Short mmCIF file of C-alpha atoms and ligand atoms in Angstrom, two decimals:
data_model
loop_
_atom_site.label_atom_id
_atom_site.label_comp_id
_atom_site.label_asym_id
_atom_site.label_seq_id
_atom_site.Cartn_x
_atom_site.Cartn_y
_atom_site.Cartn_z
CA MET A 296 -0.15 -0.29 0.19
CA ASP A 297 1.33 3.52 -0.54
CA LYS A 298 2.61 5.71 2.47
CA HIS A 299 0.44 8.17 1.79
CA LEU A 300 -2.52 6.44 1.33
CA PHE A 301 -1.58 4.49 4.54
CA ALA A 302 -1.20 7.46 6.32
CA ASP A 303 -4.35 9.42 5.21
CA ASN A 304 -6.38 6.18 5.90
CA ILE A 305 -5.22 6.33 9.72
CA LEU A 306 -5.78 10.14 10.20
CA ASN A 307 -9.15 10.17 8.75
CA TRP A 308 -10.22 6.61 10.43
CA TYR A 309 -8.62 8.15 13.93
CA ALA A 310 -10.68 11.74 13.54
CA LYS A 311 -13.94 10.01 13.34
CA ASN A 312 -13.13 6.71 15.70
CA LYS A 313 -11.00 7.86 18.63
CA ARG A 314 -12.39 7.59 22.22
CA ASP A 315 -12.35 10.49 24.19
CA LEU A 316 -9.66 10.25 26.95
CA PRO A 317 -8.19 12.55 29.44
CA TRP A 318 -4.76 12.08 28.09
CA ARG A 319 -5.78 13.12 24.62
CA HIS A 320 -6.89 16.53 25.92
CA THR A 321 -3.38 17.31 27.13
CA LYS A 322 0.06 18.10 25.71
CA ASP A 323 1.77 18.07 29.05
CA PRO A 324 4.56 15.67 28.86
CA TYR A 325 3.96 14.70 32.66
CA PHE A 326 0.52 13.59 32.16
CA ILE A 327 1.17 11.71 28.76
CA TRP A 328 3.90 9.87 30.61
CA LEU A 329 1.43 9.16 33.65
CA SER A 330 -0.66 7.65 31.03
CA GLU A 331 1.53 5.58 29.08
CA VAL A 332 3.26 4.18 32.35
CA ILE A 333 -0.06 3.18 33.69
CA LEU A 334 -1.28 1.71 30.30
CA GLN A 335 1.66 -0.57 29.69
CA GLN A 336 0.21 -4.49 30.23
CA THR A 337 -3.21 -2.64 31.05
CA ARG A 338 -6.23 -2.08 29.89
CA VAL A 339 -7.57 1.34 29.14
CA LYS A 340 -10.67 0.65 31.38
CA GLN A 341 -8.64 -0.51 34.33
CA GLY A 342 -5.48 2.56 33.87
CA LEU A 343 -8.39 4.76 33.49
CA PRO A 344 -9.51 5.27 37.51
CA TYR A 345 -5.64 4.96 38.07
CA TYR A 346 -4.65 7.73 36.11
CA GLU A 347 -7.21 10.17 37.13
CA LYS A 348 -6.16 9.05 41.12
CA PHE A 349 -2.47 9.96 39.97
CA VAL A 350 -3.38 13.07 38.35
CA GLU A 351 -5.52 14.48 41.11
CA THR A 352 -3.25 13.07 43.80
CA TYR A 353 -0.11 14.33 41.91
CA PRO A 354 -1.17 17.09 39.94
CA THR A 355 2.81 17.81 39.07
CA VAL A 356 5.82 15.87 38.49
CA LYS A 357 7.23 17.68 41.89
CA ASP A 358 3.88 16.38 43.84
CA LEU A 359 5.12 12.61 42.75
CA ALA A 360 8.62 13.45 43.16
CA GLU A 361 7.96 14.34 46.76
CA ALA A 362 5.90 12.20 47.65
CA ASP A 363 6.33 8.83 49.91
CA GLU A 364 7.05 5.50 48.23
CA GLN A 365 4.74 3.82 50.25
CA SER A 366 1.94 6.06 49.20
CA VAL A 367 2.97 6.02 45.42
CA LEU A 368 2.81 2.17 45.54
CA ARG A 369 -0.93 2.41 47.36
CA LEU A 370 -2.11 4.18 44.50
CA TRP A 371 -0.72 1.62 42.31
CA GLN A 372 -2.32 -1.05 44.29
CA GLY A 373 -3.83 -3.52 41.83
CA LEU A 374 -2.38 -2.80 38.55
CA GLY A 375 0.71 -5.19 38.97
CA TYR A 376 3.92 -4.88 37.70
CA TYR A 377 5.13 -2.23 40.34
CA SER A 378 8.35 -2.13 39.72
CA ARG A 379 6.74 0.31 36.96
CA ALA A 380 5.25 2.46 39.81
CA ARG A 381 8.81 2.36 41.67
CA ASN A 382 10.41 3.49 38.50
CA LEU A 383 7.73 6.22 38.23
CA HIS A 384 8.40 7.41 41.36
CA ALA A 385 12.26 7.46 40.86
CA ALA A 386 11.71 9.46 37.29
CA ALA A 387 10.01 11.95 38.99
CA LYS A 388 12.71 12.48 41.75
CA PHE A 389 14.97 12.48 38.86
CA VAL A 390 12.99 15.40 36.72
CA HIS A 391 12.76 17.33 40.25
CA GLN A 392 16.16 17.23 41.75
CA GLU A 393 18.13 16.84 38.62
CA LEU A 394 16.21 18.73 36.37
CA ALA A 395 14.77 21.55 38.62
CA ASP A 396 11.22 19.95 37.30
CA LYS A 397 11.74 20.57 33.82
CA PHE A 398 10.60 17.71 31.77
CA PRO A 399 12.83 16.13 29.46
CA ALA A 400 11.80 17.67 25.93
CA SER A 401 13.15 15.07 23.43
CA TYR A 402 13.08 11.07 22.54
CA GLN A 403 16.64 11.12 23.92
CA GLU A 404 16.56 13.33 26.39
CA LEU A 405 13.30 11.14 27.91
CA LEU A 406 15.26 8.07 27.59
CA LYS A 407 17.67 8.80 30.52
CA MET A 408 14.17 8.76 32.65
CA LYS A 409 14.21 5.58 35.06
CA GLY A 410 11.60 2.91 33.26
CA VAL A 411 11.37 4.95 29.87
CA GLY A 412 12.28 2.78 27.15
CA LYS A 413 12.10 3.51 23.51
CA TYR A 414 8.36 3.11 23.06
CA THR A 415 7.62 5.23 25.95
CA ALA A 416 10.34 8.07 24.90
CA SER A 417 9.04 8.08 21.51
CA ALA A 418 5.06 7.78 22.60
CA ILE A 419 5.90 11.08 24.98
CA ALA A 420 8.07 12.52 22.29
CA SER A 421 5.30 11.96 19.25
CA PHE A 422 2.03 13.04 21.47
CA ALA A 423 3.39 15.95 23.78
CA TYR A 424 5.71 17.42 21.32
CA ASN A 425 4.64 16.56 17.97
CA GLU A 426 8.85 15.13 17.45
CA LYS A 427 8.81 12.94 14.29
CA VAL A 428 9.61 9.60 15.67
CA GLU A 429 7.66 6.11 15.20
CA VAL A 430 5.98 4.76 18.31
CA VAL A 431 6.08 0.84 17.49
CA ASP A 432 3.57 -1.22 20.35
CA GLY A 433 1.74 -4.45 19.97
CA ASN A 434 -1.17 -2.97 18.28
CA VAL A 435 1.52 -1.48 15.71
CA PHE A 436 3.16 -4.53 15.00
CA ARG A 437 -0.24 -6.20 13.99
CA VAL A 438 -1.60 -3.45 11.92
CA LEU A 439 1.83 -3.14 10.25
CA ALA A 440 2.08 -7.10 10.00
CA ARG A 441 -1.42 -7.55 8.46
CA VAL A 442 -1.43 -4.55 5.80
CA PHE A 443 1.96 -5.17 4.44
CA GLY A 444 2.00 -9.46 4.68
CA ILE A 445 4.92 -9.44 6.97
CA ALA A 446 5.31 -13.01 8.85
CA THR A 447 9.01 -12.42 10.40
CA ASP A 448 8.49 -13.15 14.11
CA ILE A 449 7.40 -9.61 15.96
CA ALA A 450 9.39 -10.88 19.23
CA SER A 451 12.59 -11.69 17.27
CA HIS A 452 15.68 -9.12 17.00
CA GLN A 453 15.30 -9.13 13.40
CA GLY A 454 11.70 -8.60 13.40
CA ALA A 455 11.90 -5.27 15.34
CA LYS A 456 14.27 -4.16 13.26
CA GLU A 457 12.34 -4.54 10.24
CA PHE A 458 8.97 -3.27 12.05
CA ASP A 459 10.88 -0.18 13.33
CA ALA A 460 12.03 0.59 9.57
CA LEU A 461 8.71 -0.03 8.19
CA ALA A 462 7.10 1.93 10.71
CA LYS A 463 9.77 4.89 9.99
CA SER A 464 9.47 4.73 6.59
CA LEU A 465 5.42 5.45 6.79
CA LEU A 466 5.35 8.35 9.10
CA PRO A 467 3.83 11.54 7.63
CA ASP A 468 5.57 14.75 7.85
CA GLU A 469 2.84 16.56 9.63
CA GLN A 470 0.52 15.64 12.39
CA THR A 471 2.88 12.47 13.59
CA ASP A 472 1.07 12.98 16.75
CA GLU A 473 -2.48 11.94 15.63
CA TYR A 474 -0.79 9.79 12.95
CA ASN A 475 0.92 7.59 15.86
CA GLN A 476 -1.97 7.66 18.40
CA GLY A 477 -3.95 6.92 15.33
CA MET A 478 -2.37 3.53 15.03
CA MET A 479 -2.25 2.52 18.25
CA GLU A 480 -6.11 3.13 18.04
CA PHE A 481 -6.47 1.64 14.93
CA GLY A 482 -4.90 -1.88 16.22
CA ALA A 483 -6.95 -1.42 19.38
CA LEU A 484 -10.44 -0.89 17.67
CA GLN A 485 -10.63 -1.96 14.40
CA CYS A 486 -7.41 -4.56 13.57
CA THR A 487 -7.89 -6.28 16.93
CA PRO A 488 -6.52 -9.54 17.83
CA GLN A 489 -9.08 -12.27 17.09
CA LYS A 490 -11.69 -10.26 15.25
CA PRO A 491 -10.40 -7.30 13.13
CA ASN A 492 -13.36 -5.40 11.63
CA CYS A 493 -12.32 -6.17 7.90
CA MET A 494 -15.99 -5.42 6.55
CA TYR A 495 -15.56 -2.00 7.57
CA CYS A 496 -11.98 -1.08 7.03
CA PRO A 497 -10.30 1.86 5.24
CA MET A 498 -7.25 -0.49 4.57
CA GLN A 499 -9.41 -3.25 2.89
CA SER A 500 -8.42 -3.06 -0.81
CA GLY A 501 -4.52 -3.00 -0.21
CA CYS A 502 -4.60 -5.15 3.03
CA VAL A 503 -2.62 -8.19 2.11
CA ALA A 504 -3.71 -10.33 5.49
CA PHE A 505 -7.36 -9.49 4.16
CA GLN A 506 -6.67 -10.05 0.71
CA GLN A 507 -5.20 -13.45 1.31
CA GLY A 508 -7.36 -14.31 4.45
CA LYS A 509 -4.24 -14.45 6.65
CA GLN A 510 -5.47 -12.22 9.53
CA LYS A 511 -5.50 -15.05 12.03
CA GLU A 512 -1.73 -15.93 11.11
CA LEU A 513 -0.52 -12.46 11.25
CA PRO A 514 1.46 -11.19 13.29
CA VAL A 515 3.48 -13.74 13.63
CA LYS A 516 4.65 -14.20 17.30
CA ILE A 517 7.05 -17.21 18.26
CA LYS A 518 8.20 -16.69 21.80
CA LYS A 519 5.73 -18.27 24.39
CA LEU A 520 5.42 -17.13 27.69
CA LYS A 521 7.11 -19.74 30.03
CA ILE A 522 4.32 -19.85 33.22
CA LYS A 523 5.87 -20.38 36.24
CA ASN A 524 4.01 -22.42 39.09
CA ARG A 525 4.53 -21.02 42.54
CA TYR A 526 3.33 -22.18 45.89
CA PHE A 527 2.88 -19.87 48.86
CA HIS A 528 2.21 -20.07 52.31
CA TYR A 529 1.45 -17.25 54.30
CA LEU A 530 1.83 -17.48 58.01
CA ILE A 531 -0.18 -14.68 59.51
CA PHE A 532 1.16 -13.98 63.20
CA GLU A 533 -1.34 -12.84 64.93
CA TYR A 534 -2.21 -11.48 68.92
CA GLN A 535 -4.64 -9.25 70.42
CA LYS A 536 -3.97 -6.46 72.96
CA ASN A 537 -6.90 -4.16 74.83
CA ASP A 538 -9.44 -5.66 72.27
CA GLU A 539 -7.35 -4.85 69.09
CA VAL A 540 -5.94 -7.33 66.69
CA PHE A 541 -2.26 -7.33 65.15
CA LEU A 542 -0.96 -9.14 62.53
CA GLY A 543 2.55 -9.34 61.76
CA MET A 544 4.06 -8.20 58.23
CA LYS A 545 6.54 -7.89 56.30
CA GLN A 546 7.62 -5.59 53.25
CA ARG A 547 8.82 -7.33 50.37
CA VAL A 548 12.65 -6.27 49.39
CA GLY A 549 14.34 -7.80 46.13
CA LYS A 550 13.92 -8.39 42.72
CA ASP A 551 10.92 -10.70 43.44
CA ILE A 552 7.30 -9.61 42.76
CA TRP A 553 5.75 -7.47 44.56
CA SER A 554 9.15 -5.86 46.17
CA GLY A 555 8.10 -2.68 48.37
CA LEU A 556 4.58 -4.38 49.41
CA TYR A 557 3.66 -5.50 52.27
CA ASP A 558 2.60 -9.14 53.09
CA PHE A 559 2.75 -12.03 55.64
CA TRP A 560 5.75 -14.39 56.63
CA LEU A 561 5.84 -16.55 53.79
CA GLU A 562 7.33 -19.70 53.33
CA GLU A 563 7.27 -20.76 49.32
CA LYS A 564 7.91 -24.41 48.72
CA SER A 565 7.56 -26.73 45.42
CA ALA A 566 3.84 -27.77 46.31
CA LEU A 567 1.14 -26.90 48.79
CA GLN A 568 1.13 -28.16 51.97
CA ASN A 569 -1.23 -28.33 54.83
CA THR A 570 0.13 -26.81 58.20
CA GLU A 571 1.07 -29.98 59.75
CA ALA A 572 3.42 -30.67 56.67
CA LEU A 573 4.53 -27.47 56.62
CA MET A 574 5.75 -27.25 60.16
CA GLY A 575 7.62 -30.63 59.50
CA GLU A 576 10.32 -28.66 57.25
CA SER A 577 9.85 -25.55 58.53
CA ASP A 578 12.38 -23.73 61.05
CA TRP A 579 9.74 -21.87 62.52
CA ALA A 580 8.20 -24.86 63.67
CA LYS A 581 10.70 -25.19 66.28
CA GLU A 582 10.20 -22.08 67.68
CA LEU A 583 6.37 -23.33 68.40
CA THR A 584 5.95 -23.47 72.45
CA GLU A 585 2.46 -24.44 73.82
CA GLU A 586 1.41 -20.97 73.99
CA TRP A 587 1.48 -20.72 70.24
CA VAL A 588 -2.28 -21.82 68.52
CA ILE A 589 -2.64 -22.62 65.04
CA SER A 590 -6.26 -21.62 64.55
CA LYS A 591 -7.01 -21.78 61.07
CA GLU A 592 -5.95 -23.06 57.67
CA SER A 593 -7.60 -21.26 54.61
CA VAL A 594 -8.49 -23.19 51.63
CA ALA A 595 -6.08 -22.62 48.38
CA TYR A 596 -6.22 -19.37 47.00
CA LYS A 597 -5.26 -18.93 42.61
CA HIS A 598 -3.51 -15.65 41.53
CA ILE A 599 -2.49 -15.48 38.11
CA LEU A 600 0.17 -13.01 36.77
CA THR A 601 1.64 -12.94 33.69
CA HIS A 602 4.23 -14.92 33.86
CA GLN A 603 3.63 -16.85 37.06
CA ARG A 604 0.32 -18.62 38.30
CA ILE A 605 0.56 -19.06 42.44
CA GLN A 606 -1.46 -20.98 44.82
CA ALA A 607 -1.50 -19.24 48.08
CA THR A 608 -2.60 -20.79 51.66
CA PHE A 609 -2.72 -19.27 54.77
CA HIS A 610 -2.09 -20.60 58.10
CA HIS A 611 -3.22 -18.36 61.06
CA ILE A 612 -0.76 -18.59 64.49
CA GLN A 613 -2.46 -16.71 67.38
CA VAL A 614 1.16 -16.07 69.50
CA PRO A 615 0.94 -14.45 73.02
CA VAL A 616 1.79 -10.68 72.96
CA SER A 617 4.82 -11.10 75.36
CA GLN A 618 6.63 -13.23 73.03
CA THR A 619 6.69 -11.16 69.93
CA ASP A 620 9.54 -9.43 70.95
CA GLN A 621 11.93 -12.33 70.36
CA GLU A 622 14.67 -12.15 67.98
CA PHE A 623 12.53 -14.75 66.06
CA PHE A 624 9.93 -12.25 64.73
CA LYS A 625 12.62 -9.26 63.89
CA ASP A 626 12.08 -9.36 60.56
CA LEU A 627 8.16 -8.68 61.42
CA HIS A 628 6.43 -5.35 61.99
CA PHE A 629 2.99 -6.15 64.07
CA PHE A 630 0.42 -3.71 62.70
CA LYS A 631 -3.11 -3.07 64.14
CA LEU A 632 -5.62 -3.54 61.63
CA ASP A 633 -6.71 0.05 60.65
CA GLU A 634 -2.95 0.90 60.11
CA ILE A 635 -2.50 -2.09 57.32
CA VAL A 636 -5.73 -0.41 55.32
CA ASP A 637 -3.10 2.23 54.44
CA LEU A 638 -0.27 -0.06 53.93
CA PRO A 639 0.61 -1.20 49.62
CA LYS A 640 -0.03 -4.90 49.63
CA PRO A 641 -0.68 -7.41 46.85
CA VAL A 642 -3.95 -8.03 45.45
CA LEU A 643 -3.73 -11.16 46.69
CA ILE A 644 -3.48 -10.29 50.51
CA ASP A 645 -5.91 -7.19 50.18
CA ASN A 646 -8.52 -9.77 49.09
CA TYR A 647 -7.51 -12.15 51.91
CA LEU A 648 -7.83 -9.49 54.67
CA ASN A 649 -10.67 -7.90 53.48
CA LYS A 650 -12.87 -11.13 53.67
CA ASN A 651 -11.23 -12.45 56.98
CA PHE A 652 -10.29 -9.13 59.00
CA PHE A 653 -12.22 -5.95 57.79
S1 SF4 B 125 -8.55 -5.19 6.32
FE1 SF4 B 125 -8.93 -6.71 8.39
S2 SF4 B 125 -6.93 -7.58 8.89
FE2 SF4 B 125 -6.79 -5.66 6.93
S3 SF4 B 125 -6.21 -3.65 8.60
FE3 SF4 B 125 -8.28 -3.93 8.33
S4 SF4 B 125 -8.79 -4.71 9.90
FE4 SF4 B 125 -6.89 -5.32 9.96
#
């Protein structure tokens, strides 16, 4: 298909079909950056309320930079991929402290922000500054693969190079911001993964996939996601004092999922076990005195992440308050229930708490 016709089709289609979304009414790079980070791996419908919460709570990059990480994670709670929230916060601090709140104003400068890769930098540069850079996300891969009939694996290095070069060659000289947004929107609404609306598509006469009936085969993505099964046994150490319930919680650290969020004492094993079997091979059981009471064991909860399938059980253990200051509990912090409400927590933990304590 001719380059000019392709761009005209996208621009015309976008003018008629674009969704009315708040980040499309602004040229402020801070808001556009927020929307792009929130929408990575997230559908618009799910991401929209988070965008609104962030804009309201942190109306400027300075406000976000000056917030404490725990509050940022709490606001992010439920969106998953928490490293995005931590990077967002770190990048806001960078803009505030190193650049005196002046948001980077070009593709190259944007790349210096933590968590901002090629895609996000080009999206911000294009949408906020109308810089002539191609934006290639999953939607764009699909549209290009189908219209131009390209069967190169989009997950391969060669595929990335080929699609990037094609996207660059198709960029119109003007309205690149509208064009890039139009490409992504066209992939999201018209040329969708499962049921592309070919019958009412302006690309129809020049689309290779439509002409050859290859919509289901394109794009080609060979890399398969490896799903890892994990088995979590959470020990909920709890005690009561002055009619208040206290639970032992731990802030997660390191490179594993949910870093920075709070959960309970975790024993991870290669399969699910009941409390008795768990005690047989765990160090904590050696500490068990007669005063510790195992009061409840939950059913197994399933929690699915993109690369991981987690099954979790919760084991409630009542401990006397007099024993909670011993060395064994040094990594736990005992919180009152109303304090726990404000902690950033994985959805799995939040749901369990809501069901059992609130
Ligand atoms: S004709 Fe079908 S496959 Fe081709 S661009 Fe349009 S919706 Fe996508």
